[in-house]
Amino acid sequence: MKGKRIIVCGFMGSGKSTLISKISDDPNLFLDLDVEVLKLNAPTEENLAKYIDKIGFDEFRKVEIQSLKKILSSSFKVLSLGGGSLNNSSLNLIKSYRDTVLVHLNVNFEDCWERIKHDKSRPLVLKGKEYCHDLFVRRGNLYGSSDIIMDNESVRGIKSYNDLIRLLDEHPIS
C-alpha cells in the first residue's frame, strides 16, 4: 500500500469514523468526509443532520461531491466516506485517481443497525429499519466495486495506521 491514499467506505454504522479516530495521528492527513463537508461548507453548523435538514438531501449530495473533489486534490493518508457518499459519480471520481485504494468495511446489516438504531443525528435512521435495510441492499453493488473488502473481524484488530497498512497488504486488490 506504499504511496497509496486509502478511502474507506461502508454503510452507516460499519465503523468508518471509528477506524479514522483509532488510527489518526494527524487530523490533516486522516479525514472524515462528513466532518470535512461541514468545515468546507457550513463551519458554523453544529452537526451534519442539521445541515442536511437545512439544504435537503439532493443539495447535500451535490455539496458532498464538490467537497470530495477538493479533498482528492489535496494531501491525505486516509479518508472515510459518509455512509451514503459512494454513488456512481463519486466512485468514478475516486477510481480516476490512480494513487487511491477504495476499501469497503463489510459489516452485515444487523450489526450496523444495532450501532445506529438509536442515533437521532442520522436522518435516514429516523426512516426506520426497513428503509435502512433496503438502502443497505441497494448500495451493495457500489460497495462491491471497492478495491479491497475487509470484514468486521479484520478491522477490530486495527489500532494504528501501520496496522491498517499491514492488513491491507494481506488483502489482494481486485
PDB file of C-alpha atoms in Angstrom:
ATOM      1  CA  MET A   1       0.000   0.000   0.000  1.00  0.00           C
ATOM      2  CA  LYS A   2       3.045   2.253  -0.007  1.00  0.00           C
ATOM      3  CA  GLY A   3       2.235   5.515  -1.743  1.00  0.00           C
ATOM      4  CA  LYS A   4      -1.500   4.818  -1.898  1.00  0.00           C
ATOM      5  CA  ARG A   5      -4.139   7.010  -0.323  1.00  0.00           C
ATOM      6  CA  ILE A   6      -6.813   4.942   1.378  1.00  0.00           C
ATOM      7  CA  ILE A   7     -10.503   5.735   1.036  1.00  0.00           C
ATOM      8  CA  VAL A   8     -12.800   3.825   3.374  1.00  0.00           C
ATOM      9  CA  CYS A   9     -16.441   3.181   2.528  1.00  0.00           C
ATOM     10  CA  GLY A  10     -19.267   1.232   4.110  1.00  0.00           C
ATOM     11  CA  PHE A  11     -22.816   1.501   5.331  1.00  0.00           C
ATOM     12  CA  MET A  12     -23.822   3.704   8.260  1.00  0.00           C
ATOM     13  CA  GLY A  13     -22.508   2.093  11.423  1.00  0.00           C
ATOM     14  CA  SER A  14     -19.874  -0.032   9.688  1.00  0.00           C
ATOM     15  CA  GLY A  15     -17.110   1.656  11.690  1.00  0.00           C
ATOM     16  CA  LYS A  16     -15.560   4.110   9.226  1.00  0.00           C
ATOM     17  CA  SER A  17     -15.377   7.085  11.594  1.00  0.00           C
ATOM     18  CA  THR A  18     -14.314   4.833  14.465  1.00  0.00           C
ATOM     19  CA  LEU A  19     -11.456   3.490  12.343  1.00  0.00           C
ATOM     20  CA  ILE A  20     -10.296   7.012  11.494  1.00  0.00           C
ATOM     21  CA  SER A  21     -10.383   8.060  15.143  1.00  0.00           C
ATOM     22  CA  LYS A  22      -8.366   4.969  16.168  1.00  0.00           C
ATOM     23  CA  ILE A  23      -5.563   5.447  13.655  1.00  0.00           C
ATOM     24  CA  SER A  24      -5.373   9.222  13.294  1.00  0.00           C
ATOM     25  CA  ASP A  25      -2.132  10.772  14.421  1.00  0.00           C
ATOM     26  CA  ASP A  26      -2.547  13.887  12.279  1.00  0.00           C
ATOM     27  CA  PRO A  27      -6.033  15.351  11.736  1.00  0.00           C
ATOM     28  CA  ASN A  28      -4.851  16.920   8.461  1.00  0.00           C
ATOM     29  CA  LEU A  29      -3.946  13.541   6.966  1.00  0.00           C
ATOM     30  CA  PHE A  30      -6.779  11.375   8.343  1.00  0.00           C
ATOM     31  CA  LEU A  31     -10.097  12.807   7.219  1.00  0.00           C
ATOM     32  CA  ASP A  32     -13.785  12.067   7.676  1.00  0.00           C
ATOM     33  CA  LEU A  33     -15.803  13.344   4.692  1.00  0.00           C
ATOM     34  CA  ASP A  34     -18.812  14.235   6.848  1.00  0.00           C
ATOM     35  CA  VAL A  35     -16.622  16.430   9.065  1.00  0.00           C
ATOM     36  CA  GLU A  36     -14.878  17.964   6.048  1.00  0.00           C
ATOM     37  CA  VAL A  37     -18.204  18.800   4.347  1.00  0.00           C
ATOM     38  CA  LEU A  38     -19.141  20.881   7.377  1.00  0.00           C
ATOM     39  CA  LYS A  39     -15.704  22.526   7.620  1.00  0.00           C
ATOM     40  CA  LEU A  40     -15.732  23.473   3.936  1.00  0.00           C
ATOM     41  CA  ASN A  41     -19.389  24.468   3.551  1.00  0.00           C
ATOM     42  CA  ALA A  42     -21.018  25.157   6.907  1.00  0.00           C
ATOM     43  CA  PRO A  43     -18.361  25.760   9.565  1.00  0.00           C
ATOM     44  CA  THR A  44     -20.880  27.286  11.985  1.00  0.00           C
ATOM     45  CA  GLU A  45     -23.337  24.379  11.711  1.00  0.00           C
ATOM     46  CA  GLU A  46     -23.293  22.231  14.819  1.00  0.00           C
ATOM     47  CA  ASN A  47     -23.889  18.871  13.094  1.00  0.00           C
ATOM     48  CA  LEU A  48     -24.385  17.247   9.728  1.00  0.00           C
ATOM     49  CA  ALA A  49     -28.042  16.317  10.312  1.00  0.00           C
ATOM     50  CA  LYS A  50     -29.000  19.956  10.849  1.00  0.00           C
ATOM     51  CA  TYR A  51     -27.059  20.987   7.752  1.00  0.00           C
ATOM     52  CA  ILE A  52     -28.832  18.327   5.671  1.00  0.00           C
ATOM     53  CA  ASP A  53     -32.211  19.425   7.075  1.00  0.00           C
ATOM     54  CA  LYS A  54     -31.403  22.993   6.096  1.00  0.00           C
ATOM     55  CA  ILE A  55     -30.340  22.334   2.480  1.00  0.00           C
ATOM     56  CA  GLY A  56     -32.056  18.996   1.695  1.00  0.00           C
ATOM     57  CA  PHE A  57     -30.537  15.647   0.647  1.00  0.00           C
ATOM     58  CA  ASP A  58     -30.278  16.433  -3.068  1.00  0.00           C
ATOM     59  CA  GLU A  59     -28.345  19.633  -2.467  1.00  0.00           C
ATOM     60  CA  PHE A  60     -26.258  17.911   0.219  1.00  0.00           C
ATOM     61  CA  ARG A  61     -25.151  15.226  -2.266  1.00  0.00           C
ATOM     62  CA  LYS A  62     -24.006  17.978  -4.674  1.00  0.00           C
ATOM     63  CA  VAL A  63     -22.066  19.715  -1.901  1.00  0.00           C
ATOM     64  CA  GLU A  64     -20.626  16.379  -0.821  1.00  0.00           C
ATOM     65  CA  ILE A  65     -19.257  15.517  -4.282  1.00  0.00           C
ATOM     66  CA  GLN A  66     -17.712  19.013  -4.587  1.00  0.00           C
ATOM     67  CA  SER A  67     -16.082  18.540  -1.174  1.00  0.00           C
ATOM     68  CA  LEU A  68     -14.801  15.119  -2.239  1.00  0.00           C
ATOM     69  CA  LYS A  69     -13.224  16.672  -5.354  1.00  0.00           C
ATOM     70  CA  LYS A  70     -11.395  19.230  -3.189  1.00  0.00           C
ATOM     71  CA  ILE A  71     -10.180  16.567  -0.781  1.00  0.00           C
ATOM     72  CA  LEU A  72      -8.996  14.223  -3.540  1.00  0.00           C
ATOM     73  CA  SER A  73      -6.841  17.019  -4.932  1.00  0.00           C
ATOM     74  CA  SER A  74      -5.223  17.531  -1.515  1.00  0.00           C
ATOM     75  CA  SER A  75      -2.797  15.501   0.585  1.00  0.00           C
ATOM     76  CA  PHE A  76      -4.246  12.910   2.936  1.00  0.00           C
ATOM     77  CA  LYS A  77      -3.454   9.352   4.018  1.00  0.00           C
ATOM     78  CA  VAL A  78      -6.920   8.020   4.857  1.00  0.00           C
ATOM     79  CA  LEU A  79     -10.371   9.386   4.035  1.00  0.00           C
ATOM     80  CA  SER A  80     -13.558   7.967   5.486  1.00  0.00           C
ATOM     81  CA  LEU A  81     -16.595   8.487   3.252  1.00  0.00           C
ATOM     82  CA  GLY A  82     -20.055   9.117   4.626  1.00  0.00           C
ATOM     83  CA  GLY A  83     -22.378   6.110   4.634  1.00  0.00           C
ATOM     84  CA  GLY A  84     -24.207   7.308   1.525  1.00  0.00           C
ATOM     85  CA  SER A  85     -21.322   9.065  -0.200  1.00  0.00           C
ATOM     86  CA  LEU A  86     -20.493   6.231  -2.528  1.00  0.00           C
ATOM     87  CA  ASN A  87     -22.575   6.561  -5.673  1.00  0.00           C
ATOM     88  CA  ASN A  88     -21.717   6.207  -9.359  1.00  0.00           C
ATOM     89  CA  SER A  89     -20.348   9.773  -9.570  1.00  0.00           C
ATOM     90  CA  SER A  90     -18.127   9.517  -6.504  1.00  0.00           C
ATOM     91  CA  LEU A  91     -16.992   6.000  -7.443  1.00  0.00           C
ATOM     92  CA  ASN A  92     -15.891   7.192 -10.902  1.00  0.00           C
ATOM     93  CA  LEU A  93     -14.176  10.203  -9.348  1.00  0.00           C
ATOM     94  CA  ILE A  94     -12.291   8.064  -6.813  1.00  0.00           C
ATOM     95  CA  LYS A  95     -11.292   5.499  -9.438  1.00  0.00           C
ATOM     96  CA  SER A  96      -9.902   8.298 -11.642  1.00  0.00           C
ATOM     97  CA  TYR A  97      -7.149   8.845  -9.056  1.00  0.00           C
ATOM     98  CA  ARG A  98      -4.573   6.100  -9.512  1.00  0.00           C
ATOM     99  CA  ASP A  99      -2.992   6.752  -6.139  1.00  0.00           C
ATOM    100  CA  THR A 100      -6.137   5.763  -4.219  1.00  0.00           C
ATOM    101  CA  VAL A 101      -7.380   2.424  -3.000  1.00  0.00           C
ATOM    102  CA  LEU A 102     -11.046   2.057  -2.063  1.00  0.00           C
ATOM    103  CA  VAL A 103     -11.610  -0.177   0.977  1.00  0.00           C
ATOM    104  CA  HIS A 104     -15.070  -1.422   1.932  1.00  0.00           C
ATOM    105  CA  LEU A 105     -15.757  -2.209   5.590  1.00  0.00           C
ATOM    106  CA  ASN A 106     -18.106  -5.115   5.014  1.00  0.00           C
ATOM    107  CA  VAL A 107     -20.309  -5.340   8.094  1.00  0.00           C
ATOM    108  CA  ASN A 108     -23.667  -7.118   7.994  1.00  0.00           C
ATOM    109  CA  PHE A 109     -26.809  -5.042   8.233  1.00  0.00           C
ATOM    110  CA  GLU A 110     -27.885  -6.270  11.679  1.00  0.00           C
ATOM    111  CA  ASP A 111     -24.563  -5.222  13.228  1.00  0.00           C
ATOM    112  CA  CYS A 112     -24.773  -1.814  11.534  1.00  0.00           C
ATOM    113  CA  TRP A 113     -28.365  -1.368  12.668  1.00  0.00           C
ATOM    114  CA  GLU A 114     -27.530  -2.217  16.278  1.00  0.00           C
ATOM    115  CA  ARG A 115     -24.887   0.521  16.252  1.00  0.00           C
ATOM    116  CA  ILE A 116     -27.092   3.232  14.686  1.00  0.00           C
ATOM    117  CA  LYS A 117     -30.712   2.487  15.622  1.00  0.00           C
ATOM    118  CA  HIS A 118     -30.840   4.998  18.493  1.00  0.00           C
ATOM    119  CA  ASP A 119     -28.770   7.698  16.774  1.00  0.00           C
ATOM    120  CA  LYS A 120     -31.204  10.558  16.172  1.00  0.00           C
ATOM    121  CA  SER A 121     -28.468  12.582  14.449  1.00  0.00           C
ATOM    122  CA  ARG A 122     -28.735  10.301  11.401  1.00  0.00           C
ATOM    123  CA  PRO A 123     -31.719  11.425   9.309  1.00  0.00           C
ATOM    124  CA  LEU A 124     -32.005   8.131   7.437  1.00  0.00           C
ATOM    125  CA  VAL A 125     -32.205   6.134  10.668  1.00  0.00           C
ATOM    126  CA  LEU A 126     -35.339   8.080  11.541  1.00  0.00           C
ATOM    127  CA  LYS A 127     -36.975   6.474   8.486  1.00  0.00           C
ATOM    128  CA  GLY A 128     -36.768   3.078  10.196  1.00  0.00           C
ATOM    129  CA  LYS A 129     -35.078  -0.293   9.979  1.00  0.00           C
ATOM    130  CA  GLU A 130     -36.847  -1.495   6.841  1.00  0.00           C
ATOM    131  CA  TYR A 131     -35.939   1.664   4.937  1.00  0.00           C
ATOM    132  CA  CYS A 132     -32.302   1.367   6.034  1.00  0.00           C
ATOM    133  CA  HIS A 133     -32.183  -2.324   5.139  1.00  0.00           C
ATOM    134  CA  ASP A 134     -33.460  -1.565   1.633  1.00  0.00           C
ATOM    135  CA  LEU A 135     -30.799   1.126   1.321  1.00  0.00           C
ATOM    136  CA  PHE A 136     -28.141  -1.319   2.520  1.00  0.00           C
ATOM    137  CA  VAL A 137     -29.171  -3.821  -0.164  1.00  0.00           C
ATOM    138  CA  ARG A 138     -29.309  -1.172  -2.917  1.00  0.00           C
ATOM    139  CA  ARG A 139     -25.825   0.086  -2.083  1.00  0.00           C
ATOM    140  CA  GLY A 140     -24.303  -3.398  -2.091  1.00  0.00           C
ATOM    141  CA  ASN A 141     -23.128  -3.298  -5.706  1.00  0.00           C
ATOM    142  CA  LEU A 142     -21.391   0.028  -5.200  1.00  0.00           C
ATOM    143  CA  TYR A 143     -19.579  -1.238  -2.108  1.00  0.00           C
ATOM    144  CA  GLY A 144     -18.688  -4.369  -4.066  1.00  0.00           C
ATOM    145  CA  SER A 145     -16.796  -2.174  -6.554  1.00  0.00           C
ATOM    146  CA  SER A 146     -14.180  -1.480  -3.892  1.00  0.00           C
ATOM    147  CA  ASP A 147     -10.574  -2.491  -4.469  1.00  0.00           C
ATOM    148  CA  ILE A 148     -10.411  -4.314  -1.128  1.00  0.00           C
ATOM    149  CA  ILE A 149     -13.227  -5.692   1.003  1.00  0.00           C
ATOM    150  CA  MET A 150     -12.488  -6.171   4.700  1.00  0.00           C
ATOM    151  CA  ASP A 151     -14.718  -7.907   7.203  1.00  0.00           C
ATOM    152  CA  ASN A 152     -15.609  -6.718  10.678  1.00  0.00           C
ATOM    153  CA  GLU A 153     -13.203  -9.115  12.407  1.00  0.00           C
ATOM    154  CA  SER A 154     -10.230  -7.841  10.405  1.00  0.00           C
ATOM    155  CA  VAL A 155     -10.998  -4.225  11.252  1.00  0.00           C
ATOM    156  CA  ARG A 156     -11.288  -4.852  15.012  1.00  0.00           C
ATOM    157  CA  GLY A 157      -7.566  -5.559  15.302  1.00  0.00           C
ATOM    158  CA  ILE A 158      -6.502  -2.246  13.784  1.00  0.00           C
ATOM    159  CA  LYS A 159      -5.019   0.107  16.364  1.00  0.00           C
ATOM    160  CA  SER A 160      -2.744   2.270  14.208  1.00  0.00           C
ATOM    161  CA  TYR A 161      -2.109   3.413  10.656  1.00  0.00           C
ATOM    162  CA  ASN A 162       0.681   0.834  10.377  1.00  0.00           C
ATOM    163  CA  ASP A 163      -1.762  -1.915  11.457  1.00  0.00           C
ATOM    164  CA  LEU A 164      -4.111  -0.788   8.681  1.00  0.00           C
ATOM    165  CA  ILE A 165      -1.329  -0.838   6.087  1.00  0.00           C
ATOM    166  CA  ARG A 166      -0.196  -4.319   7.191  1.00  0.00           C
ATOM    167  CA  LEU A 167      -3.744  -5.628   6.986  1.00  0.00           C
ATOM    168  CA  LEU A 168      -4.357  -4.089   3.567  1.00  0.00           C
ATOM    169  CA  ASP A 169      -1.104  -5.560   2.288  1.00  0.00           C
ATOM    170  CA  GLU A 170      -2.508  -9.007   3.175  1.00  0.00           C
ATOM    171  CA  HIS A 171      -5.618  -8.404   1.007  1.00  0.00           C
ATOM    172  CA  PRO A 172      -5.310  -8.652  -2.761  1.00  0.00           C
ATOM    173  CA  ILE A 173      -6.555  -5.646  -4.698  1.00  0.00           C
ATOM    174  CA  SER A 174      -9.382  -6.659  -7.005  1.00  0.00           C
TER     175      SER A 174
END
